[in-house]
Each structure stands twice: as C-alpha cells, then as structure tokens.
Coordinates of C-alpha atoms in Angstrom, one line a residue:
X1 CA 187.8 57.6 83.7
X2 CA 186.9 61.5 83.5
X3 CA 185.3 63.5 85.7
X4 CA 184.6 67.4 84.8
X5 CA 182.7 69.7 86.9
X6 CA 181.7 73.7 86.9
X7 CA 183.0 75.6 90.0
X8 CA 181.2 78.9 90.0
X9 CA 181.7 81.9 92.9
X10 CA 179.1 83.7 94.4
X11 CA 179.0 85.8 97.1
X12 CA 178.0 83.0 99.4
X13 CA 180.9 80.9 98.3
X14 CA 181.7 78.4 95.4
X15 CA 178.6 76.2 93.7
X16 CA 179.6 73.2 92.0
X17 CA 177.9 71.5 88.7
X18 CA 179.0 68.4 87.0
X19 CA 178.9 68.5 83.6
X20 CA 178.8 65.9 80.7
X21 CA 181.0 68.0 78.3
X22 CA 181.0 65.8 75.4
X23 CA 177.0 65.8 75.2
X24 CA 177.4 69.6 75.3
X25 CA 180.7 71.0 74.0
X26 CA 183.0 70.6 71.0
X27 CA 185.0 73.5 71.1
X28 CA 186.3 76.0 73.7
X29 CA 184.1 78.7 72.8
X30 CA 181.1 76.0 73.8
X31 CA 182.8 75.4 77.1
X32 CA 183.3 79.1 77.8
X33 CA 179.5 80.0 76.9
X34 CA 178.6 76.5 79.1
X35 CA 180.3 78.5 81.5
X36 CA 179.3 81.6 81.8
X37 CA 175.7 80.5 81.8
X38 CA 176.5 79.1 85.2
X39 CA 177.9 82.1 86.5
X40 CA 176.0 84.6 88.7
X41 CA 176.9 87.8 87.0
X42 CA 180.2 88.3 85.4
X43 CA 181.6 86.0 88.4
X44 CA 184.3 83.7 88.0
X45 CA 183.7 80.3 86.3
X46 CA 185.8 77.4 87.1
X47 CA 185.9 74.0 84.8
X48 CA 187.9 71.4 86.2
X49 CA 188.5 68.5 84.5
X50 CA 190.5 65.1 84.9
X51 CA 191.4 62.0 83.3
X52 CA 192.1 59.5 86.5
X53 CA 196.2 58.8 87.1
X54 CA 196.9 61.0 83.5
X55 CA 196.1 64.3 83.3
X56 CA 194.0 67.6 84.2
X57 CA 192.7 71.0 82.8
X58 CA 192.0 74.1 84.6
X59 CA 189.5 76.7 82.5
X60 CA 189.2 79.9 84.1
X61 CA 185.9 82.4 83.1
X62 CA 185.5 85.8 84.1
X63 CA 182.9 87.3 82.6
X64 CA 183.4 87.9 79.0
X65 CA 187.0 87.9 79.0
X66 CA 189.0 85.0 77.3
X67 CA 189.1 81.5 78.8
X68 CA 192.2 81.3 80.6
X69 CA 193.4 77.5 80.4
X70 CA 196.1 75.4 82.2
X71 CA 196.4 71.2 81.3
X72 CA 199.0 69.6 83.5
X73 CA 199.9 67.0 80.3
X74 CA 199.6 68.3 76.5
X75 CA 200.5 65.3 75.3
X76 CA 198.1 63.2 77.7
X77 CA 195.4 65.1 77.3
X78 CA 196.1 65.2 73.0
X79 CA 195.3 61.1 73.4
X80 CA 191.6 62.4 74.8
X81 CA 188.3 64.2 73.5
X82 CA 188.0 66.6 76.8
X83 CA 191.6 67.6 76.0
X84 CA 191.1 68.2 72.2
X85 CA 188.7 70.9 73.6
X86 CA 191.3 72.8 75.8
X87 CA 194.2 72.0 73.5
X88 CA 193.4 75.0 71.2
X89 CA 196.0 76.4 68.9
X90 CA 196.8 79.5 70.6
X91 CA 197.6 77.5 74.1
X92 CA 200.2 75.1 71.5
X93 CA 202.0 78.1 70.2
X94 CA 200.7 77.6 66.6
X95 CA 199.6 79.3 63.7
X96 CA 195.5 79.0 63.4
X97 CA 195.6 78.5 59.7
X98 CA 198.0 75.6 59.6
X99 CA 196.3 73.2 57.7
X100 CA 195.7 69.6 59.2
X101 CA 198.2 66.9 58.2
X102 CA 195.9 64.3 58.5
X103 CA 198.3 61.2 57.6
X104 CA 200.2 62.5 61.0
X105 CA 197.0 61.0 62.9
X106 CA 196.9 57.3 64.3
X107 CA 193.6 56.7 63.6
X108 CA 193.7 52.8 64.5
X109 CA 190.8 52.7 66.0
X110 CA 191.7 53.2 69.8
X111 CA 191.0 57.1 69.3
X112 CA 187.6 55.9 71.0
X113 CA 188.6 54.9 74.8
X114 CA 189.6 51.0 73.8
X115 CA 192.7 50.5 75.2
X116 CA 195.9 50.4 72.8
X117 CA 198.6 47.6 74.0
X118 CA 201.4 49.9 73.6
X119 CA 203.8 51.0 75.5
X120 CA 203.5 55.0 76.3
X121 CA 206.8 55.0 75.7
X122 CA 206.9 54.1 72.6
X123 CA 203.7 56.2 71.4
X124 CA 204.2 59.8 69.9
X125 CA 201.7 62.2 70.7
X126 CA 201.3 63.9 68.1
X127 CA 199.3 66.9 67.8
X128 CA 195.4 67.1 67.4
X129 CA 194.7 68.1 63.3
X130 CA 198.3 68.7 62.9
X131 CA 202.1 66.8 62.0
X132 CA 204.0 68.9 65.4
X133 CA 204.5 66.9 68.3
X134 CA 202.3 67.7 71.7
X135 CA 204.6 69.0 74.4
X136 CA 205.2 66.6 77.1
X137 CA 204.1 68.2 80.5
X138 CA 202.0 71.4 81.6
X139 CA 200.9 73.9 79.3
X140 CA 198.9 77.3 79.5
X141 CA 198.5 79.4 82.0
X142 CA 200.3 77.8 85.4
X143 CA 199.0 81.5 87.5
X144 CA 195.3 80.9 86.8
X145 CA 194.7 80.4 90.0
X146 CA 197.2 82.4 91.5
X147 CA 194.7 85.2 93.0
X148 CA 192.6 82.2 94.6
X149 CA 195.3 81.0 96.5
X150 CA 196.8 77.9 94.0
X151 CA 200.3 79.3 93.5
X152 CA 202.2 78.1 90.1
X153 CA 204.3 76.3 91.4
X154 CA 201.6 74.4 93.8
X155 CA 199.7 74.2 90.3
X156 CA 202.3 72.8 88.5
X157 CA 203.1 70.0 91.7
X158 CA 199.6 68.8 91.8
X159 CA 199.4 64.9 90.0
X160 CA 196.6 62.6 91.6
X161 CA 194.1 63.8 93.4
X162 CA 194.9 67.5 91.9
X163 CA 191.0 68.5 91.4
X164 CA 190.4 67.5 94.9
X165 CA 193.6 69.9 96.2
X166 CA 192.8 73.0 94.2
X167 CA 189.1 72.6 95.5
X168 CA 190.4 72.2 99.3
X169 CA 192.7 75.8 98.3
X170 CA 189.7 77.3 97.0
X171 CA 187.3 76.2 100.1
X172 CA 185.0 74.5 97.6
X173 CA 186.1 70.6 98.7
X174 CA 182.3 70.2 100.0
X175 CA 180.8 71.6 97.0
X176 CA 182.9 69.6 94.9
X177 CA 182.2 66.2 96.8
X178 CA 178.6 66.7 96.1
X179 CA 178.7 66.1 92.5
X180 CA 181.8 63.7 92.4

C-alpha cells in the first residue's frame, strides 16, 4: 500500500495535500512542477511518499531549484512505480545516455502490484531501464531535511512509521493526519 502526500510551508505553518502521483506524474520534473504549484511563493515543497513495511522518499522543492531527493531503499523502491519516479539517473550515479538493457528487466508480469511468490532474497533488483544492480539501502540526499530539524542520521534510522516521524520533527503531524 502507498501513501504520498505534498507538505508545503507557509508562514502560518505546514499545509498538507495528498496526492495520486501516478494519475499525475511520470517523471521527476512532473513531480517537481506538481510541487511547486502547491507552494505559496518560492516556499518549500515537501513530497513524502511510502510504500507500507518497504520503503520511503523524501522530495524537497524550493522554489526553482533542483528537487532534492532522499529514498530510504533503492532497491525497494526500483520493484515500484512511485520509486521509478524518484530513482532518476543522477541520484544512481549513472551516465544519462546509457542505453536501456531491456533483457536485464523481469517483466513476468508481477511489475503490476500482483504479488510474486519469491523470496526477496533471492530476487535481484535490478535497475529501472538498465543491466546495474539497485543499491540496497538509502540513497540521495540523507541532509534534506537537516535545516528542518530531521538530522541524517535520524533520517537514515527512520523504518516504519518514518512519514509520520519526520512530520512530528517538522510540527506538521496534524496536517498530515488530515489527509492520511
């Protein structure tokens, strides 16, 4: 199960939006623009995002700077559509014009949400459109939240319920609850 929302700041605090990201976003530039269209200003834009007991993705938006990304599992989030969006070639240390290797994919049908009766041990993740293997653990930015009081290494700690803990350090647990 996923759950996404949009944390935005204003100068009355945070506003929270869910957000059904695959009706509206196939790429990170989409997600960025989804964004900043929910800031006040050139505020800062928050996307959360979680896949319940697996993984999660921080996307940090000021203004029209870069998105600034952290996902607490590459190789989780690789296995899912939200995290194809995050899991961009710059944040997996590869060349842009690497060209897809697309008998390196396991397209046996499960790539759809069925569940595959596999153990995750034995399952490679291999990388989205490409033959290199998906770094087990956090990648991206672990200080994107560092100037909102989510240190890295409380970032990198956070497993279950990590949404729900960065939203209590942020003082936007209410906000968040609202369209959980």
């Amino acid at each position: 199960m996923y759950f996404a929302a949009l944390l935005a700041r204003t100068e009355d605090g945070w506003e929270a939006s869910d957000t059904e990201l695959l009706d509206n976003v196939e790429t990170l530039s989409d997600l960025a623009d989804l964004a900043r269209e929910a800031a006040a200003e050139d505020d800062t834009v928050l996307v959360l995002i979680e896949q319940e007991d697996a993984w999660f993705g921080v996307v940090r938006i000021d203004g029209e700077e870069d998105p600034r990304i952290y996902v607490s599992d590459a190789a989780a989030a690789a296995r899912s559509s939200y995290g194809e969006i995050l899991l961009t070639d710059e944040l997996l240390g590869r060349e842009p014009d690497d060209d897809p290797d697309l008998d390196a994919l396991d397209l046996d049908g499960t790539e759809d949400g069925e569940d595959e009766e596999e153990d995750d041990d034995e399952v490679t993740a291999e990388a989205v459109g490409s033959g290199e293997a998906v770094p087990h653990g956090p990648v991206g930015d672990p200080q994107v939240l560092d100037d909102l009081g989510v240190s890295e290494k409380e970032l990198k700690a956070l497993s279950e319920d990590a949404l729900t803990e960065i939203a209590e350090a942020l003082g936007a647990s209410e906000v968040l609850e609202t369209v959980r």
